[in-house]
Coordinates of C-alpha atoms in Angstrom, one line a residue:
Chain D
M1 CA -7.8 -71.1 41.6
G2 CA -5.4 -73.6 43.1
L3 CA -2.0 -72.8 44.6
K4 CA -0.4 -74.3 41.6
E5 CA -2.2 -72.0 39.2
V6 CA -1.5 -69.0 41.4
L7 CA 2.2 -69.8 41.4
T8 CA 2.2 -70.5 37.6
R9 CA 0.6 -67.2 36.9
I10 CA 3.1 -65.3 39.1
V11 CA 6.0 -67.0 37.3
V12 CA 4.5 -66.2 33.9
G13 CA 4.1 -62.6 35.0
F14 CA 7.7 -62.3 36.1
A15 CA 8.9 -63.9 32.8
T16 CA 6.7 -61.5 30.8
V17 CA 8.2 -58.5 32.5
L18 CA 11.7 -59.8 32.0
K19 CA 11.1 -60.3 28.3
T20 CA 10.3 -56.6 28.0
V21 CA 14.0 -55.8 28.5
T22 CA 14.7 -57.1 25.0
R23 CA 12.1 -54.9 23.5
R24 CA 13.1 -51.5 22.0
P25 CA 11.9 -48.7 24.2
V26 CA 8.6 -47.2 23.0
T27 CA 9.7 -43.8 24.3
I28 CA 12.0 -41.5 22.2
Q29 CA 14.6 -38.9 23.1
Y30 CA 12.2 -36.1 22.3
P31 CA 14.0 -32.9 21.4
E32 CA 16.7 -34.8 19.4
Q33 CA 14.5 -37.5 18.1
Q34 CA 11.0 -36.7 16.8
K35 CA 8.3 -38.8 15.5
P36 CA 7.3 -38.0 11.9
M37 CA 4.1 -36.0 11.7
S38 CA 1.1 -37.0 9.6
A39 CA 1.2 -35.2 6.3
R40 CA -2.2 -33.7 7.1
F41 CA -1.2 -32.6 10.6
R42 CA -2.0 -28.9 11.1
G43 CA 1.0 -27.4 12.8
R44 CA 1.3 -23.6 13.0
H45 CA 0.4 -20.9 10.5
H46 CA 2.7 -19.5 7.9
L47 CA 2.1 -16.5 5.7
K48 CA 3.3 -17.3 2.2
R49 CA 4.9 -15.2 -0.5
Y50 CA 4.8 -15.2 -4.3
E51 CA 8.0 -16.1 -6.2
D52 CA 8.8 -12.5 -6.8
G53 CA 8.9 -11.9 -3.0
L54 CA 5.6 -10.1 -2.6
E55 CA 3.3 -11.2 0.2
R56 CA 0.2 -13.1 -0.7
C57 CA -1.8 -11.6 2.1
I58 CA -3.9 -8.7 1.0
G59 CA -5.3 -7.8 4.4
C60 CA -8.9 -8.7 3.6
A61 CA -9.5 -10.2 7.1
L62 CA -11.6 -13.0 5.8
C63 CA -9.5 -15.4 7.9
A64 CA -10.4 -13.3 11.0
A65 CA -14.1 -13.5 10.1
A66 CA -13.9 -17.2 9.5
C67 CA -12.0 -17.9 12.8
P68 CA -14.3 -19.6 15.2
A69 CA -12.0 -18.9 18.1
D70 CA -11.5 -15.2 17.2
A71 CA -7.8 -15.7 17.4
I72 CA -6.8 -13.6 14.3
Y73 CA -6.4 -9.9 14.2
V74 CA -5.8 -8.1 10.9
E75 CA -5.3 -4.5 10.2
A76 CA -4.9 -3.5 6.5
G77 CA -2.7 -0.8 5.1
E78 CA -2.5 0.8 1.6
N79 CA 0.1 -0.3 -1.0
T80 CA 1.9 2.2 -3.1
D81 CA 4.2 1.6 -6.0
E82 CA 7.1 3.0 -3.9
E83 CA 6.3 0.8 -0.9
R84 CA 4.7 -2.3 -2.2
Y85 CA 4.0 -5.3 0.1
S86 CA 1.5 -7.3 -1.9
P87 CA -0.1 -7.0 -5.3
G88 CA -3.3 -4.9 -5.4
E89 CA -4.5 -2.1 -3.2
R90 CA -4.0 -3.3 0.3
Y91 CA -1.7 -5.4 2.5
A92 CA -1.8 -6.6 6.1
K93 CA -0.1 -3.9 8.2
T94 CA -0.7 -5.9 11.3
Y95 CA -1.3 -9.6 11.4
E96 CA -1.5 -11.4 14.7
I97 CA -2.6 -14.8 15.7
N98 CA -3.1 -15.7 19.4
M99 CA -1.8 -19.3 19.5
L100 CA -3.4 -19.9 22.8
R101 CA -6.9 -19.2 21.4
C102 CA -6.3 -20.9 18.1
I103 CA -8.0 -24.3 17.9
F104 CA -6.0 -25.3 14.7
C105 CA -9.2 -26.0 12.7
G106 CA -7.8 -24.7 9.5
Y107 CA -10.9 -22.5 8.6
C108 CA -8.6 -19.5 8.0
E109 CA -6.8 -21.6 5.4
D110 CA -10.1 -22.3 3.7
A111 CA -11.3 -18.7 3.8
C112 CA -8.1 -17.2 2.3
P113 CA -8.7 -16.0 -1.2
T114 CA -5.0 -15.9 -2.0
N115 CA -3.8 -19.0 -0.2
A116 CA -1.7 -16.7 1.9
I117 CA -2.2 -18.4 5.2
V118 CA -1.2 -22.1 5.4
L119 CA -1.0 -24.4 8.4
E120 CA 2.1 -26.5 8.1
P121 CA 3.4 -29.3 10.3
I122 CA 6.8 -27.9 10.6
E123 CA 7.0 -26.5 14.1
F124 CA 4.8 -26.1 17.1
P125 CA 3.9 -22.9 18.9
T126 CA 5.6 -23.0 22.3
G127 CA 6.4 -20.3 24.8
Y128 CA 6.8 -19.4 28.4
T129 CA 4.4 -16.4 28.6
R130 CA 1.0 -15.5 27.3
E131 CA 2.4 -12.5 25.5
S132 CA 5.0 -14.6 23.6
M133 CA 2.1 -16.8 22.3
I134 CA 0.7 -13.9 20.3
Y135 CA 2.5 -14.4 17.0
T136 CA 3.1 -11.3 15.0
K137 CA 3.4 -10.9 11.3
E138 CA 7.2 -11.0 11.4
M139 CA 7.0 -14.4 13.1
L140 CA 4.4 -15.8 10.7
L141 CA 5.7 -14.5 7.4
E142 CA 8.0 -16.8 5.6
S143 CA 11.3 -15.4 4.3
P144 CA 11.5 -14.6 0.5
P145 CA 13.0 -17.0 -2.0
I146 CA 16.8 -16.8 -2.4
N147 CA 18.0 -13.7 -4.4
V148 CA 14.6 -12.1 -4.2
P149 CA 14.1 -8.8 -2.4
A150 CA 11.9 -8.7 0.7
T151 CA 8.9 -6.4 1.1
P152 CA 8.4 -3.5 0.8
Q153 CA 9.5 -3.4 -2.8
R154 CA 9.7 -0.5 -5.3
T155 CA 7.7 -1.6 -8.3
P156 CA 6.9 0.0 -11.7
P157 CA 3.6 1.8 -11.7
G158 CA 0.6 -0.1 -13.1
K159 CA 2.3 -3.5 -12.9
Y160 CA 0.4 -4.7 -9.9
D161 CA -3.2 -3.6 -10.3
R162 CA -4.8 -6.9 -9.3
A163 CA -5.0 -8.3 -5.7
I164 CA -4.4 -11.9 -6.9
L165 CA -1.6 -12.5 -9.3
P166 CA -2.2 -14.8 -12.2
F167 CA 1.3 -16.2 -11.7
P168 CA 2.5 -18.5 -10.3
P169 CA -0.2 -21.1 -10.4
I170 CA -1.5 -21.7 -6.9
D171 CA -0.2 -25.0 -5.4
E172 CA -3.4 -26.7 -4.3
S173 CA -1.6 -29.5 -2.6
Q174 CA -0.4 -27.3 0.3
Chain F
M1 CA 40.9 -46.5 72.7
P2 CA 42.1 -48.1 69.4
V3 CA 39.0 -50.2 69.4
L4 CA 36.8 -47.2 69.6
L5 CA 38.8 -45.5 66.8
E6 CA 38.5 -48.6 64.7
A7 CA 34.8 -48.8 65.2
T8 CA 34.3 -45.1 64.4
L9 CA 36.4 -45.4 61.2
K10 CA 34.4 -48.5 60.1
S11 CA 31.1 -46.8 60.9
V12 CA 32.1 -43.7 58.9
V13 CA 33.1 -45.8 55.9
L14 CA 29.9 -47.9 56.2
I15 CA 27.7 -44.9 56.3
F16 CA 29.5 -43.3 53.4
V17 CA 29.1 -46.5 51.4
L18 CA 25.4 -46.8 52.4
L19 CA 24.6 -43.3 51.4
T20 CA 26.3 -43.7 48.0
G21 CA 24.6 -47.0 47.6
F22 CA 21.2 -45.3 48.5
A23 CA 21.8 -42.6 45.9
Y24 CA 22.7 -45.0 43.1
L25 CA 20.0 -47.5 44.1
T26 CA 17.4 -44.8 43.3
L27 CA 19.0 -44.3 39.9
T28 CA 19.3 -48.1 39.3
E29 CA 15.7 -48.6 40.3
R30 CA 14.5 -45.9 37.9
K31 CA 16.7 -47.2 35.1
V32 CA 15.8 -50.9 35.6
L33 CA 12.2 -50.1 36.1
A34 CA 12.2 -48.1 32.8
R35 CA 13.8 -50.9 30.9
L36 CA 11.3 -53.4 32.3
Q37 CA 8.5 -51.1 31.1
A38 CA 10.0 -50.5 27.6
R39 CA 11.1 -47.0 28.5
I40 CA 14.5 -45.3 28.5
G41 CA 14.7 -43.9 32.0
P42 CA 16.7 -40.9 33.3
N43 CA 19.7 -40.2 31.1
R44 CA 20.0 -36.5 30.9
A45 CA 22.0 -35.6 34.0
G46 CA 25.6 -36.4 33.2
P47 CA 26.8 -39.4 31.1
L48 CA 24.1 -42.2 31.2
G49 CA 22.3 -40.1 33.8
L50 CA 24.9 -40.9 36.4
L51 CA 24.6 -37.5 38.0
Q52 CA 20.9 -37.9 38.5
P53 CA 21.1 -38.7 42.2
V54 CA 23.3 -35.5 42.7
A55 CA 20.7 -33.5 40.9
D56 CA 17.9 -35.0 42.9
G57 CA 19.8 -34.3 46.2
L58 CA 20.5 -30.7 45.3
K59 CA 16.9 -30.2 44.3
L60 CA 15.7 -31.5 47.6
I61 CA 18.1 -29.4 49.6
F62 CA 16.9 -26.2 48.0
K63 CA 13.2 -27.1 48.3
E64 CA 11.2 -25.2 50.8
S65 CA 10.8 -27.2 53.9
I66 CA 7.1 -26.7 54.8
T67 CA 5.8 -27.4 58.2
P68 CA 2.0 -27.4 58.0
A69 CA -0.1 -25.7 60.7
G70 CA -1.4 -28.0 63.4
V71 CA 1.4 -30.6 63.3
D72 CA 2.7 -32.1 66.5
K73 CA 6.1 -30.4 66.1
P74 CA 8.6 -32.6 68.2
I75 CA 7.2 -35.8 66.8
Y76 CA 6.8 -34.4 63.3
F77 CA 10.5 -33.6 63.2
L78 CA 11.6 -36.8 65.0
A79 CA 9.8 -39.2 62.7
P80 CA 12.1 -38.9 59.6
V81 CA 15.1 -39.5 61.9
L82 CA 13.4 -42.5 63.4
V83 CA 12.9 -44.0 60.0
A84 CA 16.4 -43.3 58.6
V85 CA 18.6 -44.2 61.6
P86 CA 17.4 -47.8 62.3
A87 CA 17.9 -48.5 58.6
I88 CA 21.6 -47.6 58.9
I89 CA 22.4 -49.2 62.3
V90 CA 21.1 -52.6 61.1
F91 CA 24.4 -52.9 59.3
A92 CA 26.3 -52.9 62.5
V93 CA 25.8 -56.7 62.9
I94 CA 26.0 -57.7 59.3
P95 CA 29.4 -59.3 58.3
V96 CA 30.3 -57.6 55.1
G97 CA 33.3 -59.7 54.4
K98 CA 35.6 -62.4 55.8
G99 CA 37.6 -61.6 58.9
P100 CA 37.3 -58.9 61.5
A101 CA 38.5 -56.2 59.1
F102 CA 35.1 -56.2 57.3
Q103 CA 33.0 -56.8 60.4
L104 CA 31.8 -54.2 62.9
A105 CA 29.9 -56.1 65.6
S106 CA 28.8 -59.2 63.8
E107 CA 30.1 -61.6 66.5
I108 CA 27.6 -60.3 69.2
N109 CA 25.5 -63.3 70.2
V110 CA 22.1 -61.6 69.8
G111 CA 22.6 -60.4 66.3
A112 CA 19.4 -61.8 64.9
L113 CA 17.4 -60.4 67.9
Y114 CA 19.0 -57.0 67.4
I115 CA 17.9 -57.0 63.8
V116 CA 14.3 -57.8 64.5
G117 CA 14.3 -55.1 67.3
V118 CA 15.9 -52.4 65.1
M119 CA 13.6 -53.1 62.2
G120 CA 10.7 -52.9 64.6
V121 CA 11.7 -49.4 65.7
A122 CA 11.6 -48.1 62.1
V123 CA 7.9 -48.6 61.9
Y124 CA 7.5 -46.1 64.8
G125 CA 8.9 -43.5 62.6
I126 CA 6.2 -44.2 59.9
T127 CA 3.4 -44.4 62.4
L128 CA 4.4 -41.3 64.3
A129 CA 4.9 -39.4 61.0
G130 CA 1.3 -40.3 60.0
W131 CA 0.0 -39.3 63.4
A132 CA 1.9 -36.1 63.9
S133 CA 1.1 -34.7 60.4
N134 CA -2.5 -33.8 61.2
N135 CA -3.6 -35.1 57.9
K136 CA -6.2 -37.8 57.2
Y137 CA -4.1 -39.4 54.4
A138 CA -1.0 -39.5 56.6
A139 CA -2.9 -40.9 59.5
L140 CA -4.4 -43.7 57.4
G141 CA -1.0 -44.4 55.9
G142 CA 0.6 -44.6 59.4
L143 CA -2.2 -46.8 60.6
R144 CA -1.8 -49.2 57.7
A145 CA 1.9 -49.2 58.3
S146 CA 1.6 -50.3 61.9
A147 CA -1.0 -53.0 61.2
Q148 CA 1.0 -54.3 58.2
V149 CA 4.4 -54.4 59.9
I150 CA 3.1 -56.0 63.0
S151 CA 1.4 -58.8 61.0
Y152 CA 4.5 -59.4 58.8
E153 CA 7.1 -59.0 61.5
L154 CA 5.8 -62.2 63.1
G155 CA 6.4 -64.3 59.9
M156 CA 9.8 -62.6 59.5
G157 CA 10.9 -63.3 63.0
L158 CA 9.8 -67.0 62.8
S159 CA 11.7 -67.4 59.5
I160 CA 14.8 -66.0 61.2
V161 CA 14.2 -68.5 64.1
A162 CA 14.5 -71.3 61.7
V163 CA 17.9 -69.9 60.5
V164 CA 19.0 -69.4 64.1
L165 CA 18.1 -73.1 64.8
M166 CA 20.1 -74.3 61.8
A167 CA 23.2 -72.3 62.8
S168 CA 22.5 -72.9 66.6
S169 CA 23.7 -69.3 67.1
A170 CA 22.1 -65.9 66.8
S171 CA 25.3 -64.3 65.8
L172 CA 25.4 -63.4 62.1
A173 CA 29.1 -64.3 61.8
D174 CA 28.2 -67.8 63.1
I175 CA 25.2 -68.0 60.7
V176 CA 27.5 -67.3 57.7
E177 CA 30.1 -69.9 59.0
A178 CA 27.2 -72.5 59.4
Q179 CA 26.5 -72.2 55.7
M180 CA 29.8 -74.1 55.1
P181 CA 31.6 -71.4 53.0
G182 CA 32.9 -73.0 49.8
N183 CA 29.9 -75.3 49.2
I184 CA 27.0 -73.7 47.5
L185 CA 24.5 -76.4 48.7
G186 CA 25.3 -75.4 52.3
W187 CA 23.4 -72.1 51.7
F188 CA 20.3 -71.9 53.9
I189 CA 18.2 -71.1 50.8
F190 CA 18.7 -74.8 49.8
R191 CA 18.4 -76.2 53.3
Q192 CA 15.6 -73.8 54.4
P193 CA 13.7 -72.9 51.2
V194 CA 10.4 -72.2 53.1
A195 CA 12.1 -69.8 55.5
A196 CA 13.8 -68.1 52.6
A197 CA 10.6 -67.6 50.8
I198 CA 8.8 -66.3 53.9
F199 CA 11.7 -64.0 54.7
A200 CA 11.7 -62.6 51.1
I201 CA 7.9 -61.9 51.2
T202 CA 7.8 -60.5 54.7
A203 CA 10.9 -58.4 54.1
M204 CA 9.2 -56.8 51.1
A205 CA 6.1 -56.2 53.3
E206 CA 8.3 -54.7 56.0
L207 CA 9.8 -52.3 53.5
A208 CA 6.2 -51.4 52.3
R209 CA 7.3 -51.9 48.7
A210 CA 5.2 -53.1 45.8
P211 CA 3.2 -55.3 46.0
F212 CA 2.8 -54.4 49.7
D213 CA 3.0 -50.6 49.3
L214 CA -0.4 -49.9 50.9
V215 CA 1.3 -47.5 53.3
E216 CA 1.8 -45.0 50.5
A217 CA -0.8 -46.2 48.0
E218 CA -0.8 -43.1 45.7
Q219 CA -4.3 -43.6 44.4
E220 CA -5.9 -43.8 47.8
L221 CA -3.6 -42.0 50.2
T222 CA -1.7 -39.5 48.0
A223 CA 1.7 -40.2 49.6
G224 CA 0.5 -41.8 52.8
F225 CA 2.5 -40.9 55.8
M226 CA 4.9 -38.8 53.7
T227 CA 2.1 -36.5 52.4
E228 CA 3.0 -33.5 54.6
Y229 CA 6.7 -33.9 54.4
S230 CA 8.8 -31.9 51.9
G231 CA 12.4 -31.0 51.3
M232 CA 15.1 -32.7 53.3
K233 CA 12.6 -34.3 55.7
F234 CA 11.1 -36.1 52.7
A235 CA 14.6 -37.0 51.6
L236 CA 15.2 -38.6 55.0
F237 CA 12.2 -40.8 54.6
F238 CA 13.3 -41.7 51.1
M239 CA 16.8 -42.5 52.4
G240 CA 15.4 -44.6 55.1
E241 CA 13.3 -46.6 52.7
Y242 CA 16.2 -47.3 50.3
V243 CA 18.8 -47.9 52.9
K244 CA 16.4 -50.4 54.4
M245 CA 16.1 -52.0 51.0
I246 CA 19.9 -52.5 51.0
A247 CA 19.8 -53.7 54.6
V248 CA 17.1 -56.3 53.9
S249 CA 19.0 -57.5 50.9
A250 CA 22.1 -57.8 53.0
L251 CA 20.2 -59.7 55.6
F252 CA 18.8 -62.1 52.9
A253 CA 22.3 -62.6 51.6
T254 CA 23.6 -63.3 55.1
F255 CA 20.8 -65.6 56.2
F256 CA 20.2 -67.5 53.0
L257 CA 22.9 -66.9 50.4
G258 CA 25.9 -67.8 52.4
G259 CA 26.8 -64.1 53.3
W260 CA 30.4 -63.3 52.1
S261 CA 31.2 -67.0 51.2
G262 CA 32.5 -67.9 47.8
P263 CA 35.5 -69.4 46.0
F264 CA 39.1 -68.3 46.9
V265 CA 38.0 -66.1 49.9
D266 CA 40.8 -67.7 52.0
Q267 CA 43.5 -66.6 49.6
A268 CA 42.1 -63.1 49.0
P269 CA 39.7 -61.9 51.8
I270 CA 38.7 -58.8 49.7
L271 CA 36.9 -61.2 47.3
S272 CA 34.4 -61.9 50.2
V273 CA 33.3 -58.3 50.0
V274 CA 32.8 -58.6 46.3
Y275 CA 30.8 -61.8 46.7
F276 CA 28.6 -60.2 49.3
T277 CA 28.0 -57.1 47.2
I278 CA 27.1 -59.3 44.2
K279 CA 24.5 -61.1 46.3
V280 CA 23.1 -57.9 47.7
V281 CA 22.8 -56.4 44.3
A282 CA 21.1 -59.5 43.0
C283 CA 18.5 -59.3 45.8
L284 CA 17.9 -55.6 45.1
L285 CA 17.4 -56.3 41.4
L286 CA 14.9 -59.0 42.3
M287 CA 13.0 -56.5 44.4
I288 CA 12.9 -54.0 41.6
W289 CA 11.8 -56.8 39.2
T290 CA 9.0 -57.6 41.7
R291 CA 7.9 -54.0 41.8
A292 CA 7.6 -54.0 38.0
T293 CA 5.6 -57.2 37.9
L294 CA 3.1 -57.5 40.8
P295 CA 0.2 -55.1 41.4
R296 CA -0.6 -53.9 44.8
M297 CA -2.5 -56.3 47.1
R298 CA -5.9 -55.5 48.5
Y299 CA -5.7 -54.5 52.2
D300 CA -7.8 -57.3 53.7
R301 CA -6.0 -59.8 51.6
L302 CA -2.7 -58.5 52.7
M303 CA -3.7 -59.0 56.4
G304 CA -5.2 -62.3 55.6
F305 CA -2.1 -63.5 53.8
G306 CA 0.1 -62.5 56.7
W307 CA -2.0 -64.0 59.5
K308 CA -3.6 -67.0 57.8
V309 CA -0.8 -68.1 55.5
L310 CA 2.7 -66.8 56.3
T311 CA 2.5 -67.0 60.1
P312 CA 1.2 -70.6 60.3
V313 CA 3.6 -71.8 57.6
A314 CA 6.5 -70.1 59.4
I315 CA 5.5 -71.8 62.7
A316 CA 5.2 -75.2 61.0
N317 CA 8.6 -74.6 59.4
V318 CA 10.2 -73.9 62.8
I319 CA 8.6 -77.0 64.3
V320 CA 9.7 -79.2 61.3
T321 CA 13.2 -77.7 61.4
A322 CA 13.5 -78.4 65.1
F323 CA 12.4 -82.0 64.6
L324 CA 14.9 -82.5 61.8
I325 CA 17.7 -81.1 63.9
A326 CA 16.7 -83.2 66.9
L327 CA 16.6 -86.3 64.8
G328 CA 20.0 -85.5 63.3
V329 CA 18.9 -85.7 59.7
P330 CA 21.9 -85.2 57.3
G331 CA 22.2 -81.5 56.6
Y332 CA 20.3 -80.5 59.7
Q333 CA 22.7 -81.3 62.5

């Protein structure tokens, strides 16, 4: 490489760097500005409800069995017509996910017979302590639809004798 | 007594300006570097990130100042001071503007010599810091610093010799006058382009800045001589480095860009300070641009470049300049 070529390359390098000033920054102002997530991105878990406000989760713990990271802990409780959380006999009294153990594989979603647990790209689990990263049922459960009472509900006897409601149709796209 | 008072006042103002300049130079560098790399840069502390230097300073003050076991204490504590002080006192001989109001000691007849001497002292700080830290990375960084600075000081001194020959005076005030204020072609960068190029390269090597930052090559030496320094001792090193950047830019502006000269300085002497500042800032931006562009040199090539290229070229330049002046070639009397 002759002197001329060395100098040319240095000048070209300087020009290239200077040209970058006109480019839009590739970085973004993170908390205010966020990049759109992929529609298939698995964010954090949400426990869903039916349209009448009852919880979909029936405390069967199939998700906990399917979980390869052993991140889910479920304790079931008995439903009564005076204090009804979900259709059928049982509901999840305790539902905890350790977000530090979770590998976001989505197997819990696949295992769920009632489509109660769904991974949605809405928010990300963040926290300052290990304890705060264990998400409880209150944190995971979505709020009921507008003008619909939350659980527990007082329900007429004999109305909810099946663990899976025939209505509304399960939205398979979620 | 009034002379002493005047000098003290000027020094205080100068130090204040330099420290503010240092603080905002760090911010400017981070901002400009970010833009040159398609990033945004610091913008959280205050509007446009303008309070970032304040935040950095506060952080460093409250950082724990760790003194590792086994350090050579007197030298360990002296080293940051040895780096920071010479960087500031270089400014004593630089004419910042037209007339004695903006000059501290620029008329002393050994100005150029004083600069080379003071800049040479600063490397002691780096070498001693590396030695006193009792750390292999620091020692290697210090060793590299002394080798590098000795090799490049030669080229730098010789490029200054050419300037001194042109001005037939080693006083910086005379050097500025010799560049015929008012005529841009009188600047030594046009009459001494080789010396200007050598000074620019060697100055960057003296500063140990990219592409000559082998002294603190992160990948090899963690932080080089600064590895064992934390808190305000680290801040002093940082200050020394950045004030030296300003000092070297001011020297380049004085030696090659006509110092404070520019249009209408006779009518409004304050303009001369503005011109000088513009020239210094331009040099600083060029240095940041260089850092964003050129990768670090390999160590043996760095030494080879200094001894086999810059020093012979600088010597040849001095000889040619001397001949041109002796022969009375137009522009070289």
